[in-house]
GROMACS .gro file of N, CA and C in nm:
model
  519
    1UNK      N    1  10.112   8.359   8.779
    1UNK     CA    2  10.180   8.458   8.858
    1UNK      C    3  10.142   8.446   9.003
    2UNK      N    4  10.231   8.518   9.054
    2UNK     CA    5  10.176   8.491   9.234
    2UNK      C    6  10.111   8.615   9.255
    3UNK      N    7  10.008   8.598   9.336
    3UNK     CA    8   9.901   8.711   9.393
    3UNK      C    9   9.891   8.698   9.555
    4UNK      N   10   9.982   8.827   9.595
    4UNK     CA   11   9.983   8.842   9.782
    4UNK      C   12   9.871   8.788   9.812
    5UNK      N   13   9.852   8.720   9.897
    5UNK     CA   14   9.671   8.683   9.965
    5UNK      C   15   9.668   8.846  10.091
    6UNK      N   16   9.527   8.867  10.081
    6UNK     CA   17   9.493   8.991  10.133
    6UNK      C   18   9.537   9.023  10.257
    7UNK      N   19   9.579   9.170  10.286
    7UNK     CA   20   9.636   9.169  10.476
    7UNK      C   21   9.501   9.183  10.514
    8UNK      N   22   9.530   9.140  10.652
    8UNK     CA   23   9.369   9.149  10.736
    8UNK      C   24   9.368   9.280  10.777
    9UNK      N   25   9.262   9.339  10.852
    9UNK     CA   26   9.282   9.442  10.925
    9UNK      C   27   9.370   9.438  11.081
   10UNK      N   28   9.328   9.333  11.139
   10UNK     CA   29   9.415   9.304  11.229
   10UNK      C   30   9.625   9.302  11.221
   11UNK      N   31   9.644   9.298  11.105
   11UNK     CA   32   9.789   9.314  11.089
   11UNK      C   33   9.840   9.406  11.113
   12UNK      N   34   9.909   9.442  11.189
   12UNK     CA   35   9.991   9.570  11.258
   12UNK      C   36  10.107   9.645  11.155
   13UNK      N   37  10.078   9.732  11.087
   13UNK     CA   38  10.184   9.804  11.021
   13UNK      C   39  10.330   9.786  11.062
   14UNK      N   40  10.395   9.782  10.971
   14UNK     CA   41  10.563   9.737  11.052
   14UNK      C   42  10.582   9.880  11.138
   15UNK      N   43  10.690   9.907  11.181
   15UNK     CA   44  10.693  10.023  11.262
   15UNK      C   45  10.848  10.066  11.176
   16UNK      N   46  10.913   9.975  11.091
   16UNK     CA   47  11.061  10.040  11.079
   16UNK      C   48  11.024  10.043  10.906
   17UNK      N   49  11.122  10.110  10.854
   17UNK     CA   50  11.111  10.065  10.670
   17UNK      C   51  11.243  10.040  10.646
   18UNK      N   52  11.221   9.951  10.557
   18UNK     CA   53  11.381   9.883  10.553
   18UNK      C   54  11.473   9.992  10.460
   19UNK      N   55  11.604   9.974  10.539
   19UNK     CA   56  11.698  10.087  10.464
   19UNK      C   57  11.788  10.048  10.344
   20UNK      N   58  11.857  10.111  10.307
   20UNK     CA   59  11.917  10.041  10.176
   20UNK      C   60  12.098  10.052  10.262
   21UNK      N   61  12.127   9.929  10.218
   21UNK     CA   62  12.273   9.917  10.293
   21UNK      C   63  12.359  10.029  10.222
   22UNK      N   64  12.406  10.111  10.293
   22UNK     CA   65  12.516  10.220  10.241
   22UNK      C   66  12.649  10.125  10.285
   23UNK      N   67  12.707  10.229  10.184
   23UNK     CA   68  12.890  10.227  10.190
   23UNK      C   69  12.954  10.287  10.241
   24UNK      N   70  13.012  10.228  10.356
   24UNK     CA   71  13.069  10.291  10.514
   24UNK      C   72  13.250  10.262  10.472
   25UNK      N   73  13.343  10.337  10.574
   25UNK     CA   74  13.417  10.353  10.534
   25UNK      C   75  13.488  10.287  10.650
   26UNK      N   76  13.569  10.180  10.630
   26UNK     CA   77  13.596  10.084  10.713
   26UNK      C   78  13.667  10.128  10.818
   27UNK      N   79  13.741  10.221  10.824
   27UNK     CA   80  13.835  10.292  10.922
   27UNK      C   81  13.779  10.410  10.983
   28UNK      N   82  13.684  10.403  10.973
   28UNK     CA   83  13.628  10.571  11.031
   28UNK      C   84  13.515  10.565  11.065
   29UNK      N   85  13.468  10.629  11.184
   29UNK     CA   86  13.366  10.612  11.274
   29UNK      C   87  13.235  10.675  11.166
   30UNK      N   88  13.116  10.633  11.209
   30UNK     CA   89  13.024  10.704  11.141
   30UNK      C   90  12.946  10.791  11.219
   31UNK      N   91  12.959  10.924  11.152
   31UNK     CA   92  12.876  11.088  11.209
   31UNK      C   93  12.744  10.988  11.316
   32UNK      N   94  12.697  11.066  11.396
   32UNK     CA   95  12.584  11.032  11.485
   32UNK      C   96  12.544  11.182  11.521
   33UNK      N   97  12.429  11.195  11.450
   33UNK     CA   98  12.414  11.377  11.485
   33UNK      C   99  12.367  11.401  11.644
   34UNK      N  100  12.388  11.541  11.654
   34UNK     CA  101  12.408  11.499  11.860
   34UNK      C  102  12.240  11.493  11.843
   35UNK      N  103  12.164  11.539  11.739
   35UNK     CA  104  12.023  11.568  11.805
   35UNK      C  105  11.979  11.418  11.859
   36UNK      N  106  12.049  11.294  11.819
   36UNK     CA  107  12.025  11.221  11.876
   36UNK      C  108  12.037  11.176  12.022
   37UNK      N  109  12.131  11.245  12.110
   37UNK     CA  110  12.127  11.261  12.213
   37UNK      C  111  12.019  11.262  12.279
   38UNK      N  112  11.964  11.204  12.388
   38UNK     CA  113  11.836  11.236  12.465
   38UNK      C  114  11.806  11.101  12.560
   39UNK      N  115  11.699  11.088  12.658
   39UNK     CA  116  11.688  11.013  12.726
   39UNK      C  117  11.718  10.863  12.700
   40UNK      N  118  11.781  10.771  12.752
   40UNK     CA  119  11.809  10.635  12.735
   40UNK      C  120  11.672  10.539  12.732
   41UNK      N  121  11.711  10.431  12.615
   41UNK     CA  122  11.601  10.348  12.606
   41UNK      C  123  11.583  10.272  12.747
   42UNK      N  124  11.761  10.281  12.811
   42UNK     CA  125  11.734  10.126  12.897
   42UNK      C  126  11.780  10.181  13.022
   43UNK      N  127  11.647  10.299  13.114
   43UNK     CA  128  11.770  10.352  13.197
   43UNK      C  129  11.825  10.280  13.325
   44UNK      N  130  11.729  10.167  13.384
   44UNK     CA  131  11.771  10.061  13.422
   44UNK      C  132  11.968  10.007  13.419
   45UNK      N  133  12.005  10.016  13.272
   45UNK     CA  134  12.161   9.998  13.286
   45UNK      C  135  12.194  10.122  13.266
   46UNK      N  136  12.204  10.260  13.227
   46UNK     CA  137  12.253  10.368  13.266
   46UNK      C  138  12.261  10.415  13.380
   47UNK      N  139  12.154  10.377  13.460
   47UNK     CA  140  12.193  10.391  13.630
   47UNK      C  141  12.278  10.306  13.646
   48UNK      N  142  12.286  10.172  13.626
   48UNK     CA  143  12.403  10.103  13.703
   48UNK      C  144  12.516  10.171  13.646
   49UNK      N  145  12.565  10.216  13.519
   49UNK     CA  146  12.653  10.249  13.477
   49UNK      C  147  12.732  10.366  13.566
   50UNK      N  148  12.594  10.452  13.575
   50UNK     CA  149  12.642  10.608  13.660
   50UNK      C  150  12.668  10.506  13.804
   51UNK      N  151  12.570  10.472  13.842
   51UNK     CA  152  12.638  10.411  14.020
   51UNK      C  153  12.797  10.379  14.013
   52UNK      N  154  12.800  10.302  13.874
   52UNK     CA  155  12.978  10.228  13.900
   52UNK      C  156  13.047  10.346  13.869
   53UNK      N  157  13.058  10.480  13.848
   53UNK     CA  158  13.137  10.535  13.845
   53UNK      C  159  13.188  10.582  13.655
   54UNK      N  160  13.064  10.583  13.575
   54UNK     CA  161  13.082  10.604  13.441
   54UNK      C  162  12.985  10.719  13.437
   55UNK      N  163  13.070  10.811  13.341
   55UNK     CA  164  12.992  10.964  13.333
   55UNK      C  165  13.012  10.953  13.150
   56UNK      N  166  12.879  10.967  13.103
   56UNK     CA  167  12.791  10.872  13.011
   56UNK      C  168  12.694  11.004  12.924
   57UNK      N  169  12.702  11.034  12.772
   57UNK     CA  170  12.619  11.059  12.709
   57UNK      C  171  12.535  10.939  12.672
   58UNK      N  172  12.388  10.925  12.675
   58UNK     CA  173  12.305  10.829  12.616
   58UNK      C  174  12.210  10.887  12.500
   59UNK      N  175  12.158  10.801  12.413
   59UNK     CA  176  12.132  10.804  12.310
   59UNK      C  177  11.997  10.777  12.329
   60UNK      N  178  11.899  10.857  12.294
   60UNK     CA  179  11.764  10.787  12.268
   60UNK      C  180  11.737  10.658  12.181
   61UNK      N  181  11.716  10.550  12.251
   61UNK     CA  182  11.717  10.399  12.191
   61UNK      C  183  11.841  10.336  12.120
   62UNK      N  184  11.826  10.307  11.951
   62UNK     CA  185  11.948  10.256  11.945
   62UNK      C  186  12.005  10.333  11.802
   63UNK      N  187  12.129  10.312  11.770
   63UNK     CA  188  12.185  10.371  11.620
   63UNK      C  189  12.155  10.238  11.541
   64UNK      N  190  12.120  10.247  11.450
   64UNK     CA  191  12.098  10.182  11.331
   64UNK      C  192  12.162  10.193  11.158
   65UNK      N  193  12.268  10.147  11.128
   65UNK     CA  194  12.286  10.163  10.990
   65UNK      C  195  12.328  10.048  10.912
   66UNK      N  196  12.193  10.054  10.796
   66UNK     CA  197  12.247   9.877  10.706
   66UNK      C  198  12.236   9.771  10.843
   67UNK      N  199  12.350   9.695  10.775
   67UNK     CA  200  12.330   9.549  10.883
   67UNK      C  201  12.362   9.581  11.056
   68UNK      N  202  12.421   9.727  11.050
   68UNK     CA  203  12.467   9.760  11.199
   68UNK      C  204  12.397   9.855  11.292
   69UNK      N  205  12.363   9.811  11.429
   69UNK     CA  206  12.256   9.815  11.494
   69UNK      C  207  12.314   9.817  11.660
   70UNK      N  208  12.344   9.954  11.727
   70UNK     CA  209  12.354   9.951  11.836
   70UNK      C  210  12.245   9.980  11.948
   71UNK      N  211  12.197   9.856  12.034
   71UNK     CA  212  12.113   9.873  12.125
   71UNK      C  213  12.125   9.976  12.239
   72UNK      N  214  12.033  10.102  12.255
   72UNK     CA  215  12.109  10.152  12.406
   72UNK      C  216  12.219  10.172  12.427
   73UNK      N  217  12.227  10.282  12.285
   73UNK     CA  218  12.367  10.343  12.263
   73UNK      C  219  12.441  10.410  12.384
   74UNK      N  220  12.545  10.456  12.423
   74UNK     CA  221  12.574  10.545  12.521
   74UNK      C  222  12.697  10.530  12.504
   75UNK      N  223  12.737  10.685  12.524
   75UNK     CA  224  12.935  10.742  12.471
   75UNK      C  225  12.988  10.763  12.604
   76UNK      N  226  13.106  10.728  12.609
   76UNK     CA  227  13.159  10.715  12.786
   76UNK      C  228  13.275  10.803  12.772
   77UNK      N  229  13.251  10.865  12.871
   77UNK     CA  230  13.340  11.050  12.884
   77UNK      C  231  13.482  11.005  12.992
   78UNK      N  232  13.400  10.929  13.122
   78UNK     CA  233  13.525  10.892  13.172
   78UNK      C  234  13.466  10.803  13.324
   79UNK      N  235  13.519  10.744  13.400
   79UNK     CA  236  13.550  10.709  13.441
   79UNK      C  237  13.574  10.694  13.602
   80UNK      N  238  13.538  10.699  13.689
   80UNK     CA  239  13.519  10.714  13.847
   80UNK      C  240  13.546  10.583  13.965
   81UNK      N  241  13.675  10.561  13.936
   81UNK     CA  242  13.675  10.423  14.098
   81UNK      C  243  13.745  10.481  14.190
   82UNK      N  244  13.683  10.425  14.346
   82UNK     CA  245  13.768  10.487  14.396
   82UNK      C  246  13.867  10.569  14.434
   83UNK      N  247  13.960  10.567  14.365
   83UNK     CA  248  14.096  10.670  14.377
   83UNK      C  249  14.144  10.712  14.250
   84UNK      N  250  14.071  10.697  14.144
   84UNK     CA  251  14.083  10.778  14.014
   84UNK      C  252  13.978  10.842  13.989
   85UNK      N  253  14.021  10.949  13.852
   85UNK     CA  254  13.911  10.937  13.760
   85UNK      C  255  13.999  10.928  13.576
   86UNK      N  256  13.955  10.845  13.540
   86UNK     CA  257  14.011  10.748  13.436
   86UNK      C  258  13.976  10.841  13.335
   87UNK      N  259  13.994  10.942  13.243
   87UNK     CA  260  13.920  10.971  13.087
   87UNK      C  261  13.936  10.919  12.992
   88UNK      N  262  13.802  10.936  12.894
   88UNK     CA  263  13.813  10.823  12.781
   88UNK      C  264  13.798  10.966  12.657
   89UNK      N  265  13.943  10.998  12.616
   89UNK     CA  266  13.972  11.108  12.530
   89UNK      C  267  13.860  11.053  12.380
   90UNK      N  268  13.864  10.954  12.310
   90UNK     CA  269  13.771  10.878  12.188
   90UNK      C  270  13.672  10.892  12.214
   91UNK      N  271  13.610  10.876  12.364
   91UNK     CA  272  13.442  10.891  12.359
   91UNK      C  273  13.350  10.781  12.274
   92UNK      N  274  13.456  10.669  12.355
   92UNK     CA  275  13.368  10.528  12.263
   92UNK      C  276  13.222  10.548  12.259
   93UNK      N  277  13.162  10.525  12.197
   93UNK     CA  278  13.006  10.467  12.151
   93UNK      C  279  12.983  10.293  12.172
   94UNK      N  280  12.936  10.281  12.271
   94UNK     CA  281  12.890  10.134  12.302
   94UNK      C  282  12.779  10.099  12.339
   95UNK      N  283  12.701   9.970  12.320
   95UNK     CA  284  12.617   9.908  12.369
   95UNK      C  285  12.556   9.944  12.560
   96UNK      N  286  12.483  10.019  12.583
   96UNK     CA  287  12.531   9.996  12.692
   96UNK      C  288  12.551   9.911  12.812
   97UNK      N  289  12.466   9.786  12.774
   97UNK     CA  290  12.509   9.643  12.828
   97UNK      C  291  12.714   9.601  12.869
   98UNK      N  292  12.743   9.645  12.700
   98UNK     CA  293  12.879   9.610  12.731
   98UNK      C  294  12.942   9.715  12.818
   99UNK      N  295  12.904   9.837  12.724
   99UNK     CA  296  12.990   9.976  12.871
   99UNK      C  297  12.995   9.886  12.996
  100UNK      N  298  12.854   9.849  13.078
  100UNK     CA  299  12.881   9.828  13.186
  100UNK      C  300  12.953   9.724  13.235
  101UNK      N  301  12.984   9.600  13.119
  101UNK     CA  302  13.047   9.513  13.134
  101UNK      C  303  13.179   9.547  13.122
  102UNK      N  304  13.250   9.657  13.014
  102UNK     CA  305  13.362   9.742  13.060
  102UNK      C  306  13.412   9.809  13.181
  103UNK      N  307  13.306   9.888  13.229
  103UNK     CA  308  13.327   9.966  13.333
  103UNK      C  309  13.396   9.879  13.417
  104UNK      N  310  13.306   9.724  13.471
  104UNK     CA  311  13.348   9.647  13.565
  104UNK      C  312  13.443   9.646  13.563
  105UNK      N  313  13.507   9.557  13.397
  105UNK     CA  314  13.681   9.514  13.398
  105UNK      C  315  13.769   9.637  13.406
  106UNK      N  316  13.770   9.761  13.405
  106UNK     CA  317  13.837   9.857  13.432
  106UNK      C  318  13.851   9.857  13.559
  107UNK      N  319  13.710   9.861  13.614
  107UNK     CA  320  13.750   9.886  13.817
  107UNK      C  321  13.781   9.749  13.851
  108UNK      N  322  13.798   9.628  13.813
  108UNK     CA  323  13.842   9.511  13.838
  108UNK      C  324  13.943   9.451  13.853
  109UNK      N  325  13.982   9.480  13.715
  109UNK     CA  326  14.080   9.438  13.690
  109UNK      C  327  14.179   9.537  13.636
  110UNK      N  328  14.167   9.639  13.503
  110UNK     CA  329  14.257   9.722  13.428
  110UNK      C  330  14.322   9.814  13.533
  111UNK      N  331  14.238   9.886  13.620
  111UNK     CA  332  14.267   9.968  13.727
  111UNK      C  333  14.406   9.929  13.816
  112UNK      N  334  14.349   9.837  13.898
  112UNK     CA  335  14.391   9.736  13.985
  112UNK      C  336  14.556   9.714  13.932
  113UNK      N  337  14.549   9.648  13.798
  113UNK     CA  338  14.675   9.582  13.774
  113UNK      C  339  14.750   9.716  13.698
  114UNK      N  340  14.707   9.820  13.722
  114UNK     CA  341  14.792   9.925  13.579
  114UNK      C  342  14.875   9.986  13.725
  115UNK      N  343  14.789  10.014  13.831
  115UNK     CA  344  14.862  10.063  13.961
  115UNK      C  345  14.965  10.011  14.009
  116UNK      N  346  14.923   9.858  14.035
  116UNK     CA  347  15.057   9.807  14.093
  116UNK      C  348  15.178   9.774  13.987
  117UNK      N  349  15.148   9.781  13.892
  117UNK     CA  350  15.271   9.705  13.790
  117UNK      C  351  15.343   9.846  13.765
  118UNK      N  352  15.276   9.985  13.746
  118UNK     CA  353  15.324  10.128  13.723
  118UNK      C  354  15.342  10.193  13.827
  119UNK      N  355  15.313  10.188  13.928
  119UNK     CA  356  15.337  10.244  14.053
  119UNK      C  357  15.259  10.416  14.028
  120UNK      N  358  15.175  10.374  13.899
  120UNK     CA  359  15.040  10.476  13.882
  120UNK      C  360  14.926  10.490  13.860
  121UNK      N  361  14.824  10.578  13.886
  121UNK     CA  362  14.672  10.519  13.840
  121UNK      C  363  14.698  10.556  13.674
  122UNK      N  364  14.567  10.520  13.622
  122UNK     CA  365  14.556  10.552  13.502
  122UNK      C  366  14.487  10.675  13.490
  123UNK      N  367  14.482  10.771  13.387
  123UNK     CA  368  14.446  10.897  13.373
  123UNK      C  369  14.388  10.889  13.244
  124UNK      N  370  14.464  10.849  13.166
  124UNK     CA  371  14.325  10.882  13.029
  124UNK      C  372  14.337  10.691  12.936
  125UNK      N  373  14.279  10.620  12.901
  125UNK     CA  374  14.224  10.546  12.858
  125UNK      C  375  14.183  10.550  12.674
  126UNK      N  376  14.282  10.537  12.604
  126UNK     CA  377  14.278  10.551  12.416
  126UNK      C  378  14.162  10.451  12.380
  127UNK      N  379  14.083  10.471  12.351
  127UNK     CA  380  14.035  10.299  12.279
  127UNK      C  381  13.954  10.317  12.148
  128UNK      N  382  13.998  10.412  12.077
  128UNK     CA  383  13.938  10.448  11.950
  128UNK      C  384  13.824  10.481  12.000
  129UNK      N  385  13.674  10.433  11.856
  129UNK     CA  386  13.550  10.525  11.857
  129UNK      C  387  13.483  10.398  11.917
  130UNK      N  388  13.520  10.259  11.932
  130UNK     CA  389  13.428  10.187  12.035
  130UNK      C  390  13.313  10.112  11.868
  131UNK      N  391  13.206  10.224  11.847
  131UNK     CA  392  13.110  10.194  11.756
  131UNK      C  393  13.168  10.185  11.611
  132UNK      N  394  13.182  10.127  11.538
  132UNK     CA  395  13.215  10.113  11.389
  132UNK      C  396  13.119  10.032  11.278
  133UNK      N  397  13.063  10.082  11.216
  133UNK     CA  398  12.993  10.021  11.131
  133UNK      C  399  13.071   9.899  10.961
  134UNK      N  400  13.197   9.799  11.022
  134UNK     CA  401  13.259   9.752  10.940
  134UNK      C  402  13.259   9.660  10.992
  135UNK      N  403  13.341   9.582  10.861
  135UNK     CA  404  13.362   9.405  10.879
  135UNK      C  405  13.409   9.384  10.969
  136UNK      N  406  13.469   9.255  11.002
  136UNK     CA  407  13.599   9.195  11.109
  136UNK      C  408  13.719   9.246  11.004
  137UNK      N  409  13.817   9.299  11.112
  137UNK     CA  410  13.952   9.380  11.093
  137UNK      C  411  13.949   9.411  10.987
  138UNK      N  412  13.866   9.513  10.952
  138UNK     CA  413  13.845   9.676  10.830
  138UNK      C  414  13.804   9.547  10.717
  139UNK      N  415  13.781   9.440  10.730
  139UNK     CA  416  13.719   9.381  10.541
  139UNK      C  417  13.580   9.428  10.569
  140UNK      N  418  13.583   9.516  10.446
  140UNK     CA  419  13.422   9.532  10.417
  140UNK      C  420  13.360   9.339  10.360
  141UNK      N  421  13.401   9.318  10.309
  141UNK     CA  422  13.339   9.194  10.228
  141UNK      C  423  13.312   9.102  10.413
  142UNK      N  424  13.405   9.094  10.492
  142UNK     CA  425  13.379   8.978  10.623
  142UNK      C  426  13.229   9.023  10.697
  143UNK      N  427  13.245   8.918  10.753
  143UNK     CA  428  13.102   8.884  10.858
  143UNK      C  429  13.130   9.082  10.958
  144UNK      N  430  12.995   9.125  10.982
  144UNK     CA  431  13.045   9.253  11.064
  144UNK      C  432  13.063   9.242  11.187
  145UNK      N  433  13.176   9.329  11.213
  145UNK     CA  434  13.271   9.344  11.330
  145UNK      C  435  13.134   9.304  11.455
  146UNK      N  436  13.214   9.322  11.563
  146UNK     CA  437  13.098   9.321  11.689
  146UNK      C  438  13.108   9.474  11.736
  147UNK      N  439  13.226   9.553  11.655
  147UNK     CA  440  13.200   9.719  11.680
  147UNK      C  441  13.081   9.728  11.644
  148UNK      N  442  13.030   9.681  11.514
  148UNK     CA  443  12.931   9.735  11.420
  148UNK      C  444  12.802   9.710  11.509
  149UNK      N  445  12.823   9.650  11.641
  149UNK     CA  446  12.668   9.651  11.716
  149UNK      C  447  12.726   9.705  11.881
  150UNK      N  448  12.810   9.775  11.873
  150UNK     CA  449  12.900   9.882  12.026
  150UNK      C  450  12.912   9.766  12.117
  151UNK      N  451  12.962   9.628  12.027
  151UNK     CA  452  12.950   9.525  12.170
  151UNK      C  453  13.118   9.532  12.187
  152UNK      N  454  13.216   9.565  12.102
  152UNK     CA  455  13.368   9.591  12.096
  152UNK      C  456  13.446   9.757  12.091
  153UNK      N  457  13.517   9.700  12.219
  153UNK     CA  458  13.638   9.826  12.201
  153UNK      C  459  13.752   9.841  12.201
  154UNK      N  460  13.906   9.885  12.113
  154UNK     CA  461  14.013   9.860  12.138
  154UNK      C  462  14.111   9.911  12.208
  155UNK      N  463  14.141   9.873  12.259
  155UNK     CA  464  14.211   9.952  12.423
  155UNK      C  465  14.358  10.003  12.325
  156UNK      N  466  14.367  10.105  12.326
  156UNK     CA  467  14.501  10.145  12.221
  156UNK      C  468  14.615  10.173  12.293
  157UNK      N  469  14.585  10.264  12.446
  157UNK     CA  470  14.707  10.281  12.473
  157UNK      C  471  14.654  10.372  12.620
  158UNK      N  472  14.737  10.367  12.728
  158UNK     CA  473  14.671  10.400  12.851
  158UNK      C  474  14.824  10.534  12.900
  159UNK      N  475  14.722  10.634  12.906
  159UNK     CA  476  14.843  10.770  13.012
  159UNK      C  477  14.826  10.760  13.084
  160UNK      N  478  14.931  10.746  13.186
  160UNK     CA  479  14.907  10.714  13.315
  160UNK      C  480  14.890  10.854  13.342
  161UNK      N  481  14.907  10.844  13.527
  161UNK     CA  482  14.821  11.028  13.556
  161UNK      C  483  14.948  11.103  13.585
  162UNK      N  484  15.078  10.995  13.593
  162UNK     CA  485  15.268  11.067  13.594
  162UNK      C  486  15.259  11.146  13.415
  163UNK      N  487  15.210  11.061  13.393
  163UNK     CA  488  15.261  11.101  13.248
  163UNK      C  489  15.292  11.007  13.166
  164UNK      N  490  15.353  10.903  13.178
  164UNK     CA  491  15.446  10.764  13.137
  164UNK      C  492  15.245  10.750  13.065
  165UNK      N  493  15.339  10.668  12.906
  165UNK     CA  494  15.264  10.611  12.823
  165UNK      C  495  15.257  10.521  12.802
  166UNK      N  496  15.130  10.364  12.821
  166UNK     CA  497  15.159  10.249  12.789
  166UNK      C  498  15.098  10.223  12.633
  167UNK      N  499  15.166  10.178  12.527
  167UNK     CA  500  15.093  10.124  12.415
  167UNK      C  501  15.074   9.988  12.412
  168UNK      N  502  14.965   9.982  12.365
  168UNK     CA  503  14.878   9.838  12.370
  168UNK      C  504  14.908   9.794  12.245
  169UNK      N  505  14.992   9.706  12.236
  169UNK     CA  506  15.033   9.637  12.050
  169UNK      C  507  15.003   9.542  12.040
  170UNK      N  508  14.992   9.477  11.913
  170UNK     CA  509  14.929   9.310  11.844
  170UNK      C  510  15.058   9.234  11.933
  171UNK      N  511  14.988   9.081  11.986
  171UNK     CA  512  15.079   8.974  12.029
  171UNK      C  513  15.142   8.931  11.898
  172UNK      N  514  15.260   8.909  11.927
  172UNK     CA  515  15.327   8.811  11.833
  172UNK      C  516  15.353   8.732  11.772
  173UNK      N  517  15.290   8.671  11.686
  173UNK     CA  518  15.230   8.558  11.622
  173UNK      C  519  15.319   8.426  11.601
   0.00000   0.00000   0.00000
């Protein structure tokens, strides 16, 4: 039979205990109780976030469930460039690495091109819950989404601030 060889004293207790993978429901965001709310692990990118113009619940460190694991969680309320303010009605849950890599392409580019092609700013911003703990496109059985770590979000459909609605649909195969 096999016999563990002894831990030393020097071995550092793990710090996490491993969880047992639950059964998440591929279409639907998973609860995050607010008590988790509280100071950011990484506030380093939550400042840049607030500088660019993102008004930001953060998460103390990261969400964790089964194989899915968001670093430096943070839920994005809305939105601040220049001559808008953009709302994000879903209140994605993202990484906040990517938020800020969002934020950019919004004041970059999404902003920029929704004005001149509509002859309006944008006003509220659809993009579902952002965080999802599921496969690639709802298979539980596939490799997990990049929602399942807040590095993906789906832009669903943009109100402009007239009113006029743009929907964001699948390309045509």
């Amino acid at each position: 039979g096999f016999t563990p060889p002894p831990v030393s004293k020097s071995t550092p207790e793990p710090t996490e205990q491993p969880v047992a993978r639950t059964t998440v429901d591929p279409v639907g965001p998973l609860p995050i109780p607010p008590a988790a709310r509280t100071t950011p692990a990484e506030p380093d990118c939550v400042k840049a976030l607030k500088q660019l113009g993102a008004s930001i619940e953060a998460f103390n460190g990261s969400i964790t469930d089964g194989q899915c694991r968001v670093e430096n969680a943070v839920e994005m309320t809305s939105f601040r460039t220049e001559s808008q303010l953009i709302e994000f009605p879903d209140r994605p849950i993202l990484a906040c690495a990517f938020a800020l890599r969002f934020a950019e392409w919004i004041k970059e580019s999404a902003a920029p091109i929704v004005i001149a092609q509509s002859k309006s700013p944008i006003g509220k911003l659809h993009t579902g819950p952002g965080y999802q703990c599921r496969g690639r496109n709802g298979d539980i059985t596939a490799k997990i989404s990049e929602h399942g770590f807040g590095n993906a979000v789906d832009i669903e459909s943009f109100t402009l601030a007239d009113g006029r609605r743009i929907v964001v649909t699948d390309a045509p195969q």
